[in-house]
Short mmCIF file of C-alpha atoms in Angstrom, two decimals:
data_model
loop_
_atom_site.label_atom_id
_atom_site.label_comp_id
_atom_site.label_asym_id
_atom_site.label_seq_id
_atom_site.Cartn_x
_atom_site.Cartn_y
_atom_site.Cartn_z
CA UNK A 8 -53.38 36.06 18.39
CA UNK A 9 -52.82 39.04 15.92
CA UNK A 10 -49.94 40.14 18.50
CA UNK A 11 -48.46 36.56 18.43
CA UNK A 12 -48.08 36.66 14.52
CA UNK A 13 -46.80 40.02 14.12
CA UNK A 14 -44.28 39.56 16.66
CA UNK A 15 -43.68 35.91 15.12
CA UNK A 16 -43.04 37.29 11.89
CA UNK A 17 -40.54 40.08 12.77
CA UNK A 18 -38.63 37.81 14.95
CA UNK A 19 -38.35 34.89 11.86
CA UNK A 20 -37.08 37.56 9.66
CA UNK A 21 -34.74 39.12 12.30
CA UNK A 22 -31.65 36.86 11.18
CA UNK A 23 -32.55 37.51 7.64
CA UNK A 24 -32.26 41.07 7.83
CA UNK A 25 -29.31 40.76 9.62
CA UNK A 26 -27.22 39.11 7.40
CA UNK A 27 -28.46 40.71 4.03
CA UNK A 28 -29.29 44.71 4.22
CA UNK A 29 -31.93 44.62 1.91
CA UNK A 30 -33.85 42.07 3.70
CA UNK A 31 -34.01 44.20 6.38
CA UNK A 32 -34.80 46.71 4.14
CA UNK A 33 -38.22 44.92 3.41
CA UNK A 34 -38.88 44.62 7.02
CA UNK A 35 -38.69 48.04 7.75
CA UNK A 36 -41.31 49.32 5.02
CA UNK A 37 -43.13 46.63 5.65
CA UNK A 38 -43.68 48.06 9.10
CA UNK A 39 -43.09 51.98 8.07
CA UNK A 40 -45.83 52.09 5.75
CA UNK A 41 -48.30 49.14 7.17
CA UNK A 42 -47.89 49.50 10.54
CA UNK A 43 -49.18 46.07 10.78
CA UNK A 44 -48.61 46.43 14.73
CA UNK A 45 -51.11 48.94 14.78
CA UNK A 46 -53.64 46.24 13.68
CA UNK A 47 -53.18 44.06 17.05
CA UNK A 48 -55.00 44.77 20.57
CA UNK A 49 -52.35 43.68 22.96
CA UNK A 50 -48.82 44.05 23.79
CA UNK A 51 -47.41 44.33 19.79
CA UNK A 52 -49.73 47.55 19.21
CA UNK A 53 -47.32 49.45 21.65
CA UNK A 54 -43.87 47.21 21.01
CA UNK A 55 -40.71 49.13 19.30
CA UNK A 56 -41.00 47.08 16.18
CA UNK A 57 -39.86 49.65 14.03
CA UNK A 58 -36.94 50.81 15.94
CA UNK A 59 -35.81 46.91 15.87
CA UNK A 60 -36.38 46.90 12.38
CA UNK A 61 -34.24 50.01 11.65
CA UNK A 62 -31.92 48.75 14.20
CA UNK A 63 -31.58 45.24 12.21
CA UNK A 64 -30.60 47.38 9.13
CA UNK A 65 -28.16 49.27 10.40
CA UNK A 66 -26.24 46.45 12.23
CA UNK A 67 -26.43 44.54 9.04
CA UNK A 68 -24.80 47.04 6.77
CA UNK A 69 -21.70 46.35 9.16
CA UNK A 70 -21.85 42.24 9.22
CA UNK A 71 -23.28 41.77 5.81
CA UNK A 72 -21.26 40.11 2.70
CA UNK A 73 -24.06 41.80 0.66
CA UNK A 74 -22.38 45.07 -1.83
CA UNK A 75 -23.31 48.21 -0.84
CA UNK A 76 -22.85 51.08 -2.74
CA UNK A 77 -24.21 54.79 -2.47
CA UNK A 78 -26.20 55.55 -6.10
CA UNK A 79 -25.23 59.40 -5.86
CA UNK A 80 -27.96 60.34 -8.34
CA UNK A 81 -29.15 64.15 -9.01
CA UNK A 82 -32.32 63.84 -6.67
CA UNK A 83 -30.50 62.05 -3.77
CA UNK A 84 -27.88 64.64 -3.16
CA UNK A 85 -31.37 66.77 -3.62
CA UNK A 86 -33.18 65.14 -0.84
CA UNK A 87 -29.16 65.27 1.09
CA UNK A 88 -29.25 69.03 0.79
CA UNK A 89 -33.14 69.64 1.92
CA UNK A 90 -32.85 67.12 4.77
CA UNK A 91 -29.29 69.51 6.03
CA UNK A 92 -31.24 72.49 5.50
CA UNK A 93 -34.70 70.70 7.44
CA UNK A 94 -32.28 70.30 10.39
CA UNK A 95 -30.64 74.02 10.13
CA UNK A 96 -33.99 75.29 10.53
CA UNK A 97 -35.36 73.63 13.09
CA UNK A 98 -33.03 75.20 15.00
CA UNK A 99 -34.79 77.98 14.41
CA UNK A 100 -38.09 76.72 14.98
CA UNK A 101 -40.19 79.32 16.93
CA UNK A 102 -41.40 75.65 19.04
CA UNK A 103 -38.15 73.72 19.54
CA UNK A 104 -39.05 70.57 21.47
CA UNK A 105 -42.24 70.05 19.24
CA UNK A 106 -39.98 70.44 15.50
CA UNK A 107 -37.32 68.79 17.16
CA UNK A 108 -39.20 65.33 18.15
CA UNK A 109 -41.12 65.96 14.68
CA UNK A 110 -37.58 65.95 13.08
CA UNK A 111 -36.09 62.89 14.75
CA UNK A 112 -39.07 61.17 13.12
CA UNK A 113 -38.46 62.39 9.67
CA UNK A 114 -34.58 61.37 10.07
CA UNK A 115 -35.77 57.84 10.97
CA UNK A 116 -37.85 57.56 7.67
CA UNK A 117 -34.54 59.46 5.65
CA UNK A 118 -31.98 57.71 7.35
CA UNK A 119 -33.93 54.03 5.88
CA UNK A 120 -34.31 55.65 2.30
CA UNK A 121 -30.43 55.75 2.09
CA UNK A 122 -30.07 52.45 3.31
CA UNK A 123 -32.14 51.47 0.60
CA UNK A 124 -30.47 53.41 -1.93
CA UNK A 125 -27.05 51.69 -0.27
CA UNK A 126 -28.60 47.63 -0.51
CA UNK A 127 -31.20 47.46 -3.23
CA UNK A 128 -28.58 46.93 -6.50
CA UNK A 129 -30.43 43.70 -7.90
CA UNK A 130 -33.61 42.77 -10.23
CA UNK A 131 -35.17 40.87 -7.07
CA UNK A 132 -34.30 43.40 -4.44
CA UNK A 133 -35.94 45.81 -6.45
CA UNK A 134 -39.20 44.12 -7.49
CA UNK A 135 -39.91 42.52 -3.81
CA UNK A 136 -38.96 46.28 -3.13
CA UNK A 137 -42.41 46.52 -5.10
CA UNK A 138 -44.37 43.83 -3.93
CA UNK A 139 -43.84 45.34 -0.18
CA UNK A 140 -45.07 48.62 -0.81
CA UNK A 141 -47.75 47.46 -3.37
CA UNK A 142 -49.27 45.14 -0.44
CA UNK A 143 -48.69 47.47 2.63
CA UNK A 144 -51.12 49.96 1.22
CA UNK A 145 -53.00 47.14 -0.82
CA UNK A 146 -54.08 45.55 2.46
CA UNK A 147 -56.27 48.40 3.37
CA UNK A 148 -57.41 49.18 -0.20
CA UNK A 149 -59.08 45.51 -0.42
CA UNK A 150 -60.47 46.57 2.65
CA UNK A 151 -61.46 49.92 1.66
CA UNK A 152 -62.58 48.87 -1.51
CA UNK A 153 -64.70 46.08 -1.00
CA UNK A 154 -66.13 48.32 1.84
CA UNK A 155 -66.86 50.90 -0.54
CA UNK A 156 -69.09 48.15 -2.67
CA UNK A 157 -70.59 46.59 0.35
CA UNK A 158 -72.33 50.20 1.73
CA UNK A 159 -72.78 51.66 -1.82
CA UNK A 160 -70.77 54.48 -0.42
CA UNK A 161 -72.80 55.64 1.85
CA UNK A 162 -69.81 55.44 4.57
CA UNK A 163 -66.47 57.93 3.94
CA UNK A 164 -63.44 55.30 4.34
CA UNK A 165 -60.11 56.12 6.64
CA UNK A 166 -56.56 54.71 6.70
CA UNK A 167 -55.25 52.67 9.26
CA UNK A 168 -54.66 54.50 12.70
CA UNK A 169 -51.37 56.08 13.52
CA UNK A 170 -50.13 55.97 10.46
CA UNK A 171 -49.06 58.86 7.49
CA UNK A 172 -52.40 57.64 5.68
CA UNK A 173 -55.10 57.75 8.42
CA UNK A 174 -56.62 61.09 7.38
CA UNK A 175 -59.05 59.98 4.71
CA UNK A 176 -57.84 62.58 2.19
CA UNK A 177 -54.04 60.89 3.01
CA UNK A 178 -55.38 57.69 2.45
CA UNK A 179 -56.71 58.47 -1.01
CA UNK A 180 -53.44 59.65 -2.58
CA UNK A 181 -51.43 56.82 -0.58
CA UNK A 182 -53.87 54.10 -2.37
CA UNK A 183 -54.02 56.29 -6.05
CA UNK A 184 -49.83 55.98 -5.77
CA UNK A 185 -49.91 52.24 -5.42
CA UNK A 186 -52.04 51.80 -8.65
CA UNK A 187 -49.57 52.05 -11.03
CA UNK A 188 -46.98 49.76 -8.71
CA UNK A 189 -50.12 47.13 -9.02
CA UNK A 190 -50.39 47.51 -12.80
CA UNK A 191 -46.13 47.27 -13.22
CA UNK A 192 -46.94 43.77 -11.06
CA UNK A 193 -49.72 42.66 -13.21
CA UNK A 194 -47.49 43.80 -16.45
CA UNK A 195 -44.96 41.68 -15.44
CA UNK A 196 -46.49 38.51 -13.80
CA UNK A 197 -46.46 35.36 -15.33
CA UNK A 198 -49.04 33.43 -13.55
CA UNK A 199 -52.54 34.33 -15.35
CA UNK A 200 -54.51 34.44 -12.05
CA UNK A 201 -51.87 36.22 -10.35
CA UNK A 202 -52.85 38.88 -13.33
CA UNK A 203 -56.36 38.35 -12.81
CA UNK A 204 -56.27 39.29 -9.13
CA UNK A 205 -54.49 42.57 -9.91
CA UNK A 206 -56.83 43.47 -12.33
CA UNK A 207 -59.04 43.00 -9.43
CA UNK A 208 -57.37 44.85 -6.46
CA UNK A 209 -56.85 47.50 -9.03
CA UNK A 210 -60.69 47.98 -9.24
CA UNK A 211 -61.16 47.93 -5.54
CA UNK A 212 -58.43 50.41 -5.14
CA UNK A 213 -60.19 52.56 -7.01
CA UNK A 214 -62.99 52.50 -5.33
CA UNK A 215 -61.42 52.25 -2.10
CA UNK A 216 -60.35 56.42 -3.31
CA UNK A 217 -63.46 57.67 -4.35
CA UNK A 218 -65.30 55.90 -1.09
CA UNK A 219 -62.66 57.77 0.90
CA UNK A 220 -64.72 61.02 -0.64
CA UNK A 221 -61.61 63.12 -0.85
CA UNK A 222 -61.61 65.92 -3.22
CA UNK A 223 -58.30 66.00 -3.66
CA UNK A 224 -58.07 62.44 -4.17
CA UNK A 225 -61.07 62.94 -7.31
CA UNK A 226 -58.56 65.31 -8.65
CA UNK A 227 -55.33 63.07 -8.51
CA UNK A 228 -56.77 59.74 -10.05
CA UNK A 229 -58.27 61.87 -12.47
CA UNK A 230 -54.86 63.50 -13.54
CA UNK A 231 -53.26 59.86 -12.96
CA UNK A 232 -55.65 58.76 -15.54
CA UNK A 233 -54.43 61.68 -17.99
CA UNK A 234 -51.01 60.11 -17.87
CA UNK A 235 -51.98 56.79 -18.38
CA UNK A 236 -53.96 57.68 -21.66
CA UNK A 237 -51.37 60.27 -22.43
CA UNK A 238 -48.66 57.62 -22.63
CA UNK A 239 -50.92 54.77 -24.59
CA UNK A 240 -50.42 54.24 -28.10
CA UNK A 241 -53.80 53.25 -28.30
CA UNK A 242 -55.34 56.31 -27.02
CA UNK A 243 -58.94 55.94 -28.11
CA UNK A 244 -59.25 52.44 -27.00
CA UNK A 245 -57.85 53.05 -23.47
CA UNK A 246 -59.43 56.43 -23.19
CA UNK A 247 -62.75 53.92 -23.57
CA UNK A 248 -61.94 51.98 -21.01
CA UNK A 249 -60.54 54.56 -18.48
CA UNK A 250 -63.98 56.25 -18.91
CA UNK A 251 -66.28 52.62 -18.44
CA UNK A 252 -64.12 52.15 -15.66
CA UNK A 253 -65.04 55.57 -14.31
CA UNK A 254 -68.72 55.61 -14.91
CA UNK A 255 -68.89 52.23 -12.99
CA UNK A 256 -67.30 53.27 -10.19
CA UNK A 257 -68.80 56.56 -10.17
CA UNK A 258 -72.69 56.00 -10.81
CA UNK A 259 -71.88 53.45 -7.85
CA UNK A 260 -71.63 56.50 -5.46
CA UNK A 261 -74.35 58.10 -3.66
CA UNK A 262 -75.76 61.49 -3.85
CA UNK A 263 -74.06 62.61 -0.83
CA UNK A 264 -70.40 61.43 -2.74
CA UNK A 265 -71.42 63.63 -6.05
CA UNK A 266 -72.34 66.74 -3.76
CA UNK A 267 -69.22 66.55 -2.23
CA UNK A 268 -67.32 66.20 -5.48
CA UNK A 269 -69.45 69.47 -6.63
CA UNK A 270 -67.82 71.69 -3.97
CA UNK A 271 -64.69 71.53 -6.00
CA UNK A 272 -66.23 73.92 -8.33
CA UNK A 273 -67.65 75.95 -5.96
CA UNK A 274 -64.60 76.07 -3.31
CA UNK A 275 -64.90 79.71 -2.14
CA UNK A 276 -68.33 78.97 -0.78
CA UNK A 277 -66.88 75.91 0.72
CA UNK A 278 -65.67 76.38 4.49
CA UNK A 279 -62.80 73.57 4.32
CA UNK A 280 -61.79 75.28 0.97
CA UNK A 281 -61.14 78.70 1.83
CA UNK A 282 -59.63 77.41 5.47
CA UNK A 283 -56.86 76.23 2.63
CA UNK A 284 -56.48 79.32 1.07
CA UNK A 285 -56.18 80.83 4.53
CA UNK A 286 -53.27 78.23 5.77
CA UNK A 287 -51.41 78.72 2.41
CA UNK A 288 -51.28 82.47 2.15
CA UNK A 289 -50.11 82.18 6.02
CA UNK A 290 -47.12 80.14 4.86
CA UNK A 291 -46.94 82.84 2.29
CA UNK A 292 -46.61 85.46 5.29
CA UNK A 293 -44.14 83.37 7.36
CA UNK A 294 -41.82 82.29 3.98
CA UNK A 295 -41.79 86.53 3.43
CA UNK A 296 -40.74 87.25 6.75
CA UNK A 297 -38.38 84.50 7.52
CA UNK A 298 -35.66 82.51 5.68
CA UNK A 299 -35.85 79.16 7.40
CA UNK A 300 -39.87 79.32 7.92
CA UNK A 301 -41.29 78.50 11.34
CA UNK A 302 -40.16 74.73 12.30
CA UNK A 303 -42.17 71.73 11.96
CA UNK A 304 -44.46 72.68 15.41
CA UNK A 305 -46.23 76.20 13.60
CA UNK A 306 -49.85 75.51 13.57
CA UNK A 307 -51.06 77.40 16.70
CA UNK A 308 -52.66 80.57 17.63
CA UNK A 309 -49.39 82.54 18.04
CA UNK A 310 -48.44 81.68 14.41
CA UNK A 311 -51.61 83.18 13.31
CA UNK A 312 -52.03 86.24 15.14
CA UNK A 313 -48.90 87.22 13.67
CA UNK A 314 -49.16 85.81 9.88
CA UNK A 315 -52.59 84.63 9.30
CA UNK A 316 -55.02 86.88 7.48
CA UNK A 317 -56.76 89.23 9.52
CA UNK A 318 -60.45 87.29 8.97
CA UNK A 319 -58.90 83.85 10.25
CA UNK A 320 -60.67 82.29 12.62
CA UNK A 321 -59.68 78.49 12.70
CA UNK A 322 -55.98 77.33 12.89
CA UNK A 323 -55.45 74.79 9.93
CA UNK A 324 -52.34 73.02 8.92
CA UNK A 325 -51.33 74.11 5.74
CA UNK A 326 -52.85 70.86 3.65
CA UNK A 327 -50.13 71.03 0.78
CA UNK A 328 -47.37 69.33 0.58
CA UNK A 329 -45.97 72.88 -1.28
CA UNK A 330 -47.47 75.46 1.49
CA UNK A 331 -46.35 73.15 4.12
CA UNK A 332 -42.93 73.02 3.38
CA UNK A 333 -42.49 77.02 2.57
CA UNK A 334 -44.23 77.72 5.85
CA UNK A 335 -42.29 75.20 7.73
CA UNK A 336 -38.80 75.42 6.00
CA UNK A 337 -38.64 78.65 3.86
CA UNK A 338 -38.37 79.34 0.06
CA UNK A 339 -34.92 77.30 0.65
CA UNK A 340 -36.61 74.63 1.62
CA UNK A 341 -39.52 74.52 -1.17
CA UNK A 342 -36.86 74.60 -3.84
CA UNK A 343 -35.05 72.02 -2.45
CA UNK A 344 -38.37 70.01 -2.12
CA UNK A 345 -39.64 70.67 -5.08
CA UNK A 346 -36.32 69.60 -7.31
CA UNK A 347 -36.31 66.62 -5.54
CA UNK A 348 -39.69 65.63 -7.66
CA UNK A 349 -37.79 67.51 -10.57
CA UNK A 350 -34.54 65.46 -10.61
CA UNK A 351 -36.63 62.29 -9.94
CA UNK A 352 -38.83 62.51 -12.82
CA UNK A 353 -35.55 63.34 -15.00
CA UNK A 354 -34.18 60.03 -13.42
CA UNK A 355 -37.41 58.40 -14.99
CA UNK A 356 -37.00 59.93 -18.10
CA UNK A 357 -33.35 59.17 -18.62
CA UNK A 358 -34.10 55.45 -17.50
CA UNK A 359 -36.92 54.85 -20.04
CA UNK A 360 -34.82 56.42 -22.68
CA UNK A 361 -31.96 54.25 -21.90
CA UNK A 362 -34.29 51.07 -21.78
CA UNK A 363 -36.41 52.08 -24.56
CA UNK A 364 -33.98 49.67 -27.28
CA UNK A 365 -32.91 46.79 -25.05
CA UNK A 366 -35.42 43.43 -24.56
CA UNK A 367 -33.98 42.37 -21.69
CA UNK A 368 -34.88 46.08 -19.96
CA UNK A 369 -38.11 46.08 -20.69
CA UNK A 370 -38.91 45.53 -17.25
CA UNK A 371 -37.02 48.74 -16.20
CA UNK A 372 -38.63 50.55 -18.66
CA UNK A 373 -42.35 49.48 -17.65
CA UNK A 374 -41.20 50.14 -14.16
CA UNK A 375 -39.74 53.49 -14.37
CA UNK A 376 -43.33 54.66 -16.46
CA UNK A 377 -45.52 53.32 -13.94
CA UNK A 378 -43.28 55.06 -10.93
CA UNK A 379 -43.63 58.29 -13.39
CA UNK A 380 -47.63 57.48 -13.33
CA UNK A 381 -47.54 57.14 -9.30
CA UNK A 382 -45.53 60.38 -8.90
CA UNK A 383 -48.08 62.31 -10.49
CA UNK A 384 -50.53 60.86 -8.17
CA UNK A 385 -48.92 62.26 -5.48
CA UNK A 386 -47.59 65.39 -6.50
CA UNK A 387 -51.17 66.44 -7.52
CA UNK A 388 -52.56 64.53 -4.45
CA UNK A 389 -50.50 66.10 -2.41
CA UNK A 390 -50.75 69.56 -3.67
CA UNK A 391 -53.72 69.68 -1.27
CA UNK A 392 -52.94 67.21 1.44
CA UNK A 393 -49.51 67.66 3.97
CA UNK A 394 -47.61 64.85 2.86
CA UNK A 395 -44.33 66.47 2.07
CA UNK A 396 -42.75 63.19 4.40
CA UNK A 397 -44.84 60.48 3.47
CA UNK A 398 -42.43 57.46 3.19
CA UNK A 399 -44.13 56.12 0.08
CA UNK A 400 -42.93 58.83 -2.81
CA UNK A 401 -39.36 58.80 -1.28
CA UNK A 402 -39.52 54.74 -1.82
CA UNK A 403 -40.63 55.74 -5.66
CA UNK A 404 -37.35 57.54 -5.74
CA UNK A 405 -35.71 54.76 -4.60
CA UNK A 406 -37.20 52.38 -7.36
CA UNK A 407 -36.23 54.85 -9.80
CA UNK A 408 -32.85 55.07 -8.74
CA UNK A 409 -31.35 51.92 -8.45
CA UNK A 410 -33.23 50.72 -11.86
CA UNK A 411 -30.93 52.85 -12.97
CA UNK A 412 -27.98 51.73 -11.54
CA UNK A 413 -28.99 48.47 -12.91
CA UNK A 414 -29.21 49.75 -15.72
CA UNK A 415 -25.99 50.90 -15.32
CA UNK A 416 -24.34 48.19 -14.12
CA UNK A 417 -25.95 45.69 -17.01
CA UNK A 418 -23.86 46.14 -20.23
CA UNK A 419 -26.72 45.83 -23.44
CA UNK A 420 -28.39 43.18 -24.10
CA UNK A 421 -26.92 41.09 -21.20
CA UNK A 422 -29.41 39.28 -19.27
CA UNK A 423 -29.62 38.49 -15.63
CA UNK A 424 -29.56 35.16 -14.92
CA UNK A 425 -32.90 33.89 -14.01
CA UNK A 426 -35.09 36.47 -15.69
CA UNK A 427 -36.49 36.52 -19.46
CA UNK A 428 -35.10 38.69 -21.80
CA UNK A 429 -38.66 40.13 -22.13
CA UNK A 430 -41.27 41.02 -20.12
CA UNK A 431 -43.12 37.95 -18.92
CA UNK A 432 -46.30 39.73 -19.65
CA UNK A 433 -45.14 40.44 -23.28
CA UNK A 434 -44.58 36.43 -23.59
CA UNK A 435 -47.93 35.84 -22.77
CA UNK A 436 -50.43 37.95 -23.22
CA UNK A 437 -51.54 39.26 -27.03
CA UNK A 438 -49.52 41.38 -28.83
CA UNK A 439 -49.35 45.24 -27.62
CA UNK A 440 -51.51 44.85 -24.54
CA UNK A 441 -48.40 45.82 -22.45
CA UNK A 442 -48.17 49.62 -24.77
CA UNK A 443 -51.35 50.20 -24.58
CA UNK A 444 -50.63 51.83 -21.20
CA UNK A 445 -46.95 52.23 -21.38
CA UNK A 446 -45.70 53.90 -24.19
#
């Protein structure tokens, strides 16, 4: 049955996507970041629905009406220049067939985020642009959430399988980074129980991270949280209920959870810890002795009879999105990488400032804070997990980028047809509730 409506649902959308690029833009992140095939038991868990979604997209951008336009912003020529210099080195990977088929993967994702940046130009494209993400990870953080509640904690949750975010640490930052995409939603919504119910999945996202008992997911909610109350107006009254909200979800946890948590203090007594330290001072090694790192396939006992430290005795991938990419691509490579995050959060800046005075923006200024919140998530998330190609933070970027091309492309105070010259939110709810997290 599960096969039946998968299948069903990518083949109803199929003429969609075909005749409007950013339909088909949907589809594919839909099943990039879900991998709602991976839920079924038959023939759908093993079908090529992604490579018919991506297929879809690309044959539309040559039949559709739609406008497509390249947004040629700072951190996509960024992301242009490290994906060039991902594919020079891999032809220098010390294991070419393994960072070669890693590669093709990593152009698939890339190859969709400048379609994207191509077909999303409108208010709609980029909101359902939202919505998609939101839900593809919010599926599993209802789950993992109300799992969480249901055991007390007693039971570490996962992410889906086959998947970027099946590793429970993964999962973690891939549910903190929707948080602020579900708080934009609830922001914005006009319906009040439509509100309500993000309110709620925001709870059970939350606890969906801590039951996933990831230390490095402790550490980037808690600096998410930092950023929210950093950006309130309000700060005592949100730094109250930021810390309720904590010592819920927290006394909630078991023993086991808070002993876990505890390690973080303690992490050179910790054997997981210093197997860390041990990966990233091996991409240390490899980044001094070569220019273009090692290739994708490094993380074998060749690699670390050469580079490793002397008292390693476990190969471990480099768990950092940082040490990953130095070890992997070179110092090249981790600058590119890293002003990619640089130039994007300068895109969010910019677009805040340049929405900051105009009503009928509002919603691209909300937007490009809570994107700014969700970054954070993962950058400090990820600074202990290897995520460097998640498809979620590049689909941040993409938010960011086109809001400000509309921006852009919407003389002040001009309103799109359609849409209020506020936020709906604003309309509705009492006054300020929106800055108390935003501003």
């Amino acid at each position: 049955m599960r096969d039946l409506l998968i299948v069903g649902i990518v083949l109803a959308a199929l003429p969609f996507a075909l005749r409007h690029t950013w339909m088909a833009v949907m589809l594919w992140t839909w099943i990039s970041v879900m991998n709602p095939h991976r839920l079924a038991y038959g023939f759908a868990a093993t079908a090529p629905i992604a490579a018919v979604a991506a297929g879809a997209a690309l044959l539309s951008l040559v039949i559709t009406r739609d406008k497509l336009r390249m947004a040629w912003s700072p951190p996509v020529v960024a992301l242009l220049l490290f994906m060039l210099w991902v594919c020079l080195t891999t032809l220098f990977a010390v294991n070419l067939d393994g960072s070669s088929s890693r590669l093709n993967d990593i152009l698939k994702i890339q190859l969709m985020t400048f379609v994207a940046l191509m077909a999303l130009h409108e208010r709609k494209h980029i909101e359902v642009f939202v919505w998609v993400i939101m839900l593809s990870v919010g599926y599993y953080a209802f789950k993992g959430g109300f799992f969480t509640i249901m055991t007390g904690g007693a039971h570490r949750v996962w992410g889906p399988p086959g998947g970027f975010f099946q590793d429970n640490n993964a999962f973690a930052v891939a549910v903190i980074m929707v948080i602020p995409l579900m708080n934009y939603l609830r922001l914005v919504a006009t319906n009040q129980w439509l509100r309500r119910g993000l309110v709620v999945l925001m709870l059970l996202a939350a606890a969906a991270a801590l039951g996933t008992q990831s230390r490095g997911g402790l550490v980037a909610i808690s600096g998410m949280a930092m950023v929210f109350w950093y950006r309130s107006d309000r700060k005592f009254a949100v730094a109250v209920v930021i810390l309720i909200v904590a010592v819920a979800l927290i006394s909630f946890m078991p023993g086991s959870w808070e002993a876990r948590m505890a390690t973080i203090q303690t992490y050179e007594q910790d054997e997981s810890a210093s197997g860390r330290l041990d990966a990233w001072r091996t991409a240390i090694n490899i980044a001094n002795s070569r220019v273009t790192g090692l290739g994708f396939s490094m993380y074998d006992w060749a690699t670390a009879a050469i580079y490793a430290p002397p008292e390693v005795s476990i190969i471990r991938a480099a768990h950092s999105i940082f040490f990953a990419v130095l070890g992997e691509h070179g110092y090249i490579g981790l600058f590119l990488f890293v002003l990619i995050w640089w130039l994007t959060f300068r895109v969010a800046a910019q677009t805040r400032k340049q929405a900051a005075n105009r009503p009928e923006a509002a919603w691209v200024h909300t937007l490009a804070g809570m994107c700014q919140v969700s970054l954070v998530g993962y950058l400090v998330g990820g600074a202990f997990l290897s995520l460097s190609y998640f498809d979620v933070p590049y689909n941040i970027m993409v938010i960011l980028v086109v809001s400000q091309r509309w921006l852009n492309e919407h003389p002040a105070q001009e309103t799109p047809a359609g849409f209020s010259s506020v936020q709906p939110s604003q309309a509705t709810l009492p006054a300020n509730t929106t800055q108390q997290v935003l501003t």
